[in-house]
GROMACS .gro file of C-alpha atoms in nm:
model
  262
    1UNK     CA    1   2.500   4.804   2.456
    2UNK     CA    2   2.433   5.014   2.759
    3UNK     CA    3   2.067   5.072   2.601
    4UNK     CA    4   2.023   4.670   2.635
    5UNK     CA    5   2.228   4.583   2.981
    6UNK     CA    6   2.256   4.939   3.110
    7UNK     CA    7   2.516   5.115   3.285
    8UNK     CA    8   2.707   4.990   3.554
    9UNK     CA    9   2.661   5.155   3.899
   10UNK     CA   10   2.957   5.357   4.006
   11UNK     CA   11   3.088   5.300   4.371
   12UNK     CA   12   3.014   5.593   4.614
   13UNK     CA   13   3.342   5.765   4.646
   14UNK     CA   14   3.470   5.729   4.955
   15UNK     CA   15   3.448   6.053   5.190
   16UNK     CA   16   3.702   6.251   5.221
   17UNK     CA   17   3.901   6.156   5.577
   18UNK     CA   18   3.877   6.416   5.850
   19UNK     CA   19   4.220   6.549   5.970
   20UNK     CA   20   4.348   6.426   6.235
   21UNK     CA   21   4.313   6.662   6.587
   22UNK     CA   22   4.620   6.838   6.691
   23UNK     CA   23   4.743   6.667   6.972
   24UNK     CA   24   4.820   6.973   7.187
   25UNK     CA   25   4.438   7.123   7.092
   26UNK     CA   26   4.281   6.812   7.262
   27UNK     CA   27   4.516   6.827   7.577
   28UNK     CA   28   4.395   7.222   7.593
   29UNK     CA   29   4.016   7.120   7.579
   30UNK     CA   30   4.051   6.893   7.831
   31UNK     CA   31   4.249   7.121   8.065
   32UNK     CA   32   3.986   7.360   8.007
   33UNK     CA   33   3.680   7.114   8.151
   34UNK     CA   34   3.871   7.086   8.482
   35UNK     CA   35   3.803   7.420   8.621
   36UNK     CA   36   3.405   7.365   8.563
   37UNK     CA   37   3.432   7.060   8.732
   38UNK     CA   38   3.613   7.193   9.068
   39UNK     CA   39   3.356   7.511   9.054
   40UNK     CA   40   3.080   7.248   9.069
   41UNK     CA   41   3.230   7.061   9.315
   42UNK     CA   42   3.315   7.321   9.519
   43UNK     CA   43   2.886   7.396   9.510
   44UNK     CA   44   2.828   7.084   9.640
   45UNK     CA   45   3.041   7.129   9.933
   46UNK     CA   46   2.870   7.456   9.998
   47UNK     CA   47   2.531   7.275   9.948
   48UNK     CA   48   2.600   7.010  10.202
   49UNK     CA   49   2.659   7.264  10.458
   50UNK     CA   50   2.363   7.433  10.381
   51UNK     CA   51   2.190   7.094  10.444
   52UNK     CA   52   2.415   7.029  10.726
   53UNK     CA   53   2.305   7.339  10.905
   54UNK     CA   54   1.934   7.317  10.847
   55UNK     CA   55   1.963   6.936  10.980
   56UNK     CA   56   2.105   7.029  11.323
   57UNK     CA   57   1.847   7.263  11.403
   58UNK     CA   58   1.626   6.981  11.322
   59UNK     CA   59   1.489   6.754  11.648
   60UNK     CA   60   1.363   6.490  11.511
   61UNK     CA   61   1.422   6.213  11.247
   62UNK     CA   62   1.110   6.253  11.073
   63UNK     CA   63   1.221   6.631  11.005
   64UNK     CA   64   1.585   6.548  10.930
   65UNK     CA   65   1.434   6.286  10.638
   66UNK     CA   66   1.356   6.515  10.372
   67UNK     CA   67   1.741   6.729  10.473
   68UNK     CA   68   1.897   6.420  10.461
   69UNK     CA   69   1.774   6.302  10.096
   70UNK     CA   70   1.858   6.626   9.941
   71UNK     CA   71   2.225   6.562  10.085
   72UNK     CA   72   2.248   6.195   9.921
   73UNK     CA   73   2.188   6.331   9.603
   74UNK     CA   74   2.390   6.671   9.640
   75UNK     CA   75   2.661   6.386   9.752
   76UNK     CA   76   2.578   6.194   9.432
   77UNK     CA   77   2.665   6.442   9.189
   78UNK     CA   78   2.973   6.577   9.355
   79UNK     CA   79   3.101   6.189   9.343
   80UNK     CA   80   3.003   6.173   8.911
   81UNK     CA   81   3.167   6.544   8.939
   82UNK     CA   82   3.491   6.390   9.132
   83UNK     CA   83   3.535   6.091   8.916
   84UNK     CA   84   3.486   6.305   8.607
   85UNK     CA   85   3.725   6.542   8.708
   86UNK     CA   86   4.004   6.238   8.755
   87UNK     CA   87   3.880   6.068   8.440
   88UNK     CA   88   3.969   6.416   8.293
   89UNK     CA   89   4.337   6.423   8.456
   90UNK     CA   90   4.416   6.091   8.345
   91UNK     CA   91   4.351   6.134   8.004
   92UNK     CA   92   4.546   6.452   7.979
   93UNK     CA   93   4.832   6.297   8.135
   94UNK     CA   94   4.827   6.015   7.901
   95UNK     CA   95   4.832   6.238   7.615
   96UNK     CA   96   5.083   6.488   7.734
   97UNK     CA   97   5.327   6.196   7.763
   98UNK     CA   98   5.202   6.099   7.450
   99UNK     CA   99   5.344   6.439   7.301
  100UNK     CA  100   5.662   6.420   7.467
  101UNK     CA  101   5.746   6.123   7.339
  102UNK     CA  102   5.662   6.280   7.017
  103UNK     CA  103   5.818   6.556   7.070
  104UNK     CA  104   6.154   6.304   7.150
  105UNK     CA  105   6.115   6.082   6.807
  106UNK     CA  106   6.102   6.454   6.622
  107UNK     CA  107   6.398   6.549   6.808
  108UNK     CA  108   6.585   6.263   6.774
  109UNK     CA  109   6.521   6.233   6.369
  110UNK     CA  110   6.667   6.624   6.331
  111UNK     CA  111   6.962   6.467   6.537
  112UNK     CA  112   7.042   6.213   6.327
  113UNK     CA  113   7.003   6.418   6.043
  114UNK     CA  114   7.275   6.681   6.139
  115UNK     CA  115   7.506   6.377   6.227
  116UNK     CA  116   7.453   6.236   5.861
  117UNK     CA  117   7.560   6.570   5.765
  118UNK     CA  118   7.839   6.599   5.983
  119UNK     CA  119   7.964   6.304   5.940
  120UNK     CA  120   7.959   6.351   5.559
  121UNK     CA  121   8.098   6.656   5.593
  122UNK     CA  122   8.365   6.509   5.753
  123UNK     CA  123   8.437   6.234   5.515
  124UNK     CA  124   8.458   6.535   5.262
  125UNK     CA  125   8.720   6.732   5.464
  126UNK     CA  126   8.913   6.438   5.530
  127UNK     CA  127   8.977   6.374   5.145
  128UNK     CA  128   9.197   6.711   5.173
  129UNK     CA  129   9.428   6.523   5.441
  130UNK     CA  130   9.713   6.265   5.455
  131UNK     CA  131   9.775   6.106   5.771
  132UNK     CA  132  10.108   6.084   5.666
  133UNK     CA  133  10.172   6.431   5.548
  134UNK     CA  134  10.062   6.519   5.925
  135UNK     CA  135  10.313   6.302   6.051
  136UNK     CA  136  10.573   6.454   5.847
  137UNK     CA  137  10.451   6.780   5.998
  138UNK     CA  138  10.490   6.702   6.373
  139UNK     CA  139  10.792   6.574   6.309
  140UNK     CA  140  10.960   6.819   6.147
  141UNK     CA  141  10.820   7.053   6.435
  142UNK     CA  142  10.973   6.808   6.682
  143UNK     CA  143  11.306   6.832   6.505
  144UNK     CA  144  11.284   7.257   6.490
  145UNK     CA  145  11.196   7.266   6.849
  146UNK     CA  146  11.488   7.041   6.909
  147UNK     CA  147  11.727   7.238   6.710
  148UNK     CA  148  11.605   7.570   6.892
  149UNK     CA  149  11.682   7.416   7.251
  150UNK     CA  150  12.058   7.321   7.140
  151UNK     CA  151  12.046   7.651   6.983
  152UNK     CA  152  11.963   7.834   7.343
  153UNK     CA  153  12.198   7.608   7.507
  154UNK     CA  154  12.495   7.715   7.305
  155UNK     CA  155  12.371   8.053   7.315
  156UNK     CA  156  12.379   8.040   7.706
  157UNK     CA  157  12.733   7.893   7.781
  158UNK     CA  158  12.972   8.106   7.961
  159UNK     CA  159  13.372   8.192   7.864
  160UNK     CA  160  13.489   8.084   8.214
  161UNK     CA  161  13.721   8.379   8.201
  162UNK     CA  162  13.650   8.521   8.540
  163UNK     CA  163  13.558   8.187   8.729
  164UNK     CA  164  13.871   8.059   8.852
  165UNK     CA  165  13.814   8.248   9.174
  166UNK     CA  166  13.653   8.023   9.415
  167UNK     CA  167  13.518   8.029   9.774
  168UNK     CA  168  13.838   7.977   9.965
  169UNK     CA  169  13.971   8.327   9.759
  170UNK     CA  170  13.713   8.497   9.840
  171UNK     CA  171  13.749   8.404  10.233
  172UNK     CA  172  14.102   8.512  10.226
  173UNK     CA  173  14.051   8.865  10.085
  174UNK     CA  174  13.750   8.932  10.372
  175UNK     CA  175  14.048   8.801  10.650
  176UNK     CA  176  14.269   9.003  10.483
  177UNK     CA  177  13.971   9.338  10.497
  178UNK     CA  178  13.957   9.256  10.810
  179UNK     CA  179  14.307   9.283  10.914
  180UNK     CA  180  14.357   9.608  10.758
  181UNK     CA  181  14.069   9.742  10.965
  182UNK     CA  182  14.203   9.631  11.283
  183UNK     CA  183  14.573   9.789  11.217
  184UNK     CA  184  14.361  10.095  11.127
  185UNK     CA  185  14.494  10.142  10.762
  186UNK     CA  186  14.108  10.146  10.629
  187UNK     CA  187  13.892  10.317  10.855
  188UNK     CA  188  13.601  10.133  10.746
  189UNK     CA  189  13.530  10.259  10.430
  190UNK     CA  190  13.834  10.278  10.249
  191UNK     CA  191  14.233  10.235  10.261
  192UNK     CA  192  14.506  10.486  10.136
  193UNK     CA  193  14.712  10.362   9.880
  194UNK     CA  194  14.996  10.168   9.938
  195UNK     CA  195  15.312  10.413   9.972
  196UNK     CA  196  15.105  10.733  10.047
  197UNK     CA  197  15.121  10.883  10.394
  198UNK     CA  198  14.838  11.115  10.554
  199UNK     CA  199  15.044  11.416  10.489
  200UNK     CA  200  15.179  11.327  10.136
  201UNK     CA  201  15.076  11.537   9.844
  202UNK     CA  202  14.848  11.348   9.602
  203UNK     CA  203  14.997  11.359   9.211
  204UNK     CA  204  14.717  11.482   9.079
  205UNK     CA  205  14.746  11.814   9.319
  206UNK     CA  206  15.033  12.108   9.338
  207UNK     CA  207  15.300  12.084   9.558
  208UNK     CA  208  15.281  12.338   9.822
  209UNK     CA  209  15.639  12.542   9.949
  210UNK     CA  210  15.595  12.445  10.309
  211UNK     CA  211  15.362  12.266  10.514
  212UNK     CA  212  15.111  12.514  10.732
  213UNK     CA  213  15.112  12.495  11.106
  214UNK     CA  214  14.744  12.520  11.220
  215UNK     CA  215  14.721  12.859  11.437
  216UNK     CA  216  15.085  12.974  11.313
  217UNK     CA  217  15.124  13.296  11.109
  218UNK     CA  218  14.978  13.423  10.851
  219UNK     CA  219  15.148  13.503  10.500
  220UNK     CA  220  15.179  13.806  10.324
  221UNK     CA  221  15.131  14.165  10.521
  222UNK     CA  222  15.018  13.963  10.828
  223UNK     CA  223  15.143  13.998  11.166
  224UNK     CA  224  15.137  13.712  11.427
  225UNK     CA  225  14.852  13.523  11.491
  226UNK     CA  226  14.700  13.364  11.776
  227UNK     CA  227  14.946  13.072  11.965
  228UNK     CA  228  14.778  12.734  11.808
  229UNK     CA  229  14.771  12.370  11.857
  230UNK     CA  230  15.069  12.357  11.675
  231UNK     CA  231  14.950  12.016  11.428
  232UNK     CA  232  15.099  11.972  11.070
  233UNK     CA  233  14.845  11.959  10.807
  234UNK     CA  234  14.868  11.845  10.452
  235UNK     CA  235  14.947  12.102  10.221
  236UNK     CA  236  14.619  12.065  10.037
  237UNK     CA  237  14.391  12.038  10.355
  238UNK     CA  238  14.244  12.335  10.575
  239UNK     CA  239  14.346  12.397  10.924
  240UNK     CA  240  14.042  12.366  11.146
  241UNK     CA  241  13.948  12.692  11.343
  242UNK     CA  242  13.865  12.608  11.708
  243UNK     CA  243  13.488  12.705  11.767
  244UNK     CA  244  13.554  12.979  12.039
  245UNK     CA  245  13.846  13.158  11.791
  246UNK     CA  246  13.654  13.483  11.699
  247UNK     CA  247  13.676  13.683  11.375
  248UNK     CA  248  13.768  14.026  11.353
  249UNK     CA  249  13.528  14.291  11.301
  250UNK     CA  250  13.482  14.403  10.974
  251UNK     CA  251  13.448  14.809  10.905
  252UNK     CA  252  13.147  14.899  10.774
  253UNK     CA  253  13.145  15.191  10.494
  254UNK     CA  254  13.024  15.548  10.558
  255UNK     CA  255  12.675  15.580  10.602
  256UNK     CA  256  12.558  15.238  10.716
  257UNK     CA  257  12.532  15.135  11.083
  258UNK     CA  258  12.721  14.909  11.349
  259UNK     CA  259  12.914  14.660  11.174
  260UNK     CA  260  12.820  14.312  11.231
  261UNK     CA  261  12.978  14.060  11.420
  262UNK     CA  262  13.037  13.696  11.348
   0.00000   0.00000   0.00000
């Protein structure tokens, strides 16, 4: 059969498609023309004030011509180089907004992703809960922390045992301090008991025989003593020694110097 009609021809297959350019590879090659452009512009000044120069020390038109046509097409070429240059600029900005926006659809597909997963997550976690077992819960702590309060309260109250004294008690027994100060039974500090002179014998200390005259005599192998002030003492107190009463000397053993005097 194929000897008679022949074979069929077979389509060309299709070439293979070229990947596509990297977005951020193009913006870089296009950055990169920039700085060629501004170096040849920046010639093109210089060359114009080359021109420039050579023109003013020209003084005539006819020697100014051929100055003046080398600057029109100097000025030429730095206008292509100038408008290349912005065509350049535009087209990079166009495509870096291009990748941010990009960038943004990428950014925003991950974040719905992780919120699909959270929120199924969620819906997993939430299978372990009962919103009324929760209520139970916060009430029950409602009803402990209740409980504990009452429990402080009745914790906290006080016997009254020592409260019926009041303000107007209180006022009396400072008039009455006061009283006692003035009549000179407390001398500021404290009172004597009631019933117990100055010159009576506390119980808790011995009785003495006889009271002792301050300045009188002595006892035992004394002889008389100096004429005194003549005031009673309590048995238990010591008579005070007027400041210019001396002491006798006091004989100093054999060997040792003049005996010292008080």
């Amino acid at each position: 059969m194929h000897r008679l009609f022949g074979r069929a021809k077979e389509a060309p297959a299709a070439p293979a498609a070229a990947p596509a350019p990297d977005l951020g590879e193009h913006i870089k090659s296009l950055e990169d023309k920039i700085p060629d452009l501004d170096a040849k512009i920046a010639q093109c000044d210089r060359d114009l004030a080359a021109l420039k120069a050579q023109m003013a020390r020209c003084r005539t038109p006819a020697q100014q011509a051929p100055f003046k046509q080398r600057a029109l097409g100097v000025l030429k070429r730095k206008n292509m180089y100038v408008k290349q240059r912005e065509g350049l600029q535009t087209r990079a900005f166009n495509l870096e907004a291009t990748s941010f926006a990009l960038d943004g659809m990428k950014e925003a597909r991950t974040h719905m992703e992780v919120m699909k997963g959270g929120v199924a997550a969620m819906r997993e976690g939430m299978k372990e809960f009962d919103i009324g077992d929760v209520e139970d819960v916060m009430d029950d702590m409602a009803d402990a922390m209740a409980d504990a309060d009452e429990i402080n309260e009745v914790l906290g109250r006080s016997y009254d045992t020592y409260n019926d004294v009041n303000e107007a008690d209180l006022d009396a027994q400072l008039a009455a301090l006061d009283d006692d100060i003035a009549a000179g039974v407390l001398d500021g500090a404290a009172a004597a008991p009631a019933g117990v002179g100055v010159d009576d014998v506390p119980s808790y200390l011995p009785a003495a025989a006889a009271p002792i005259a301050a300045g009188g005599a002595g006892g035992g192998g004394g002889g008389g003593g100096g004429g005194g002030t003549g005031a009673r003492v309590p048995a238990y107190a010591f008579p005070s020694v007027p400041a210019a009463t001396a002491l006798p000397a006091i004989a100093a053993p054999a060997g040792m110097g003049t005996p010292a005097r008080f």
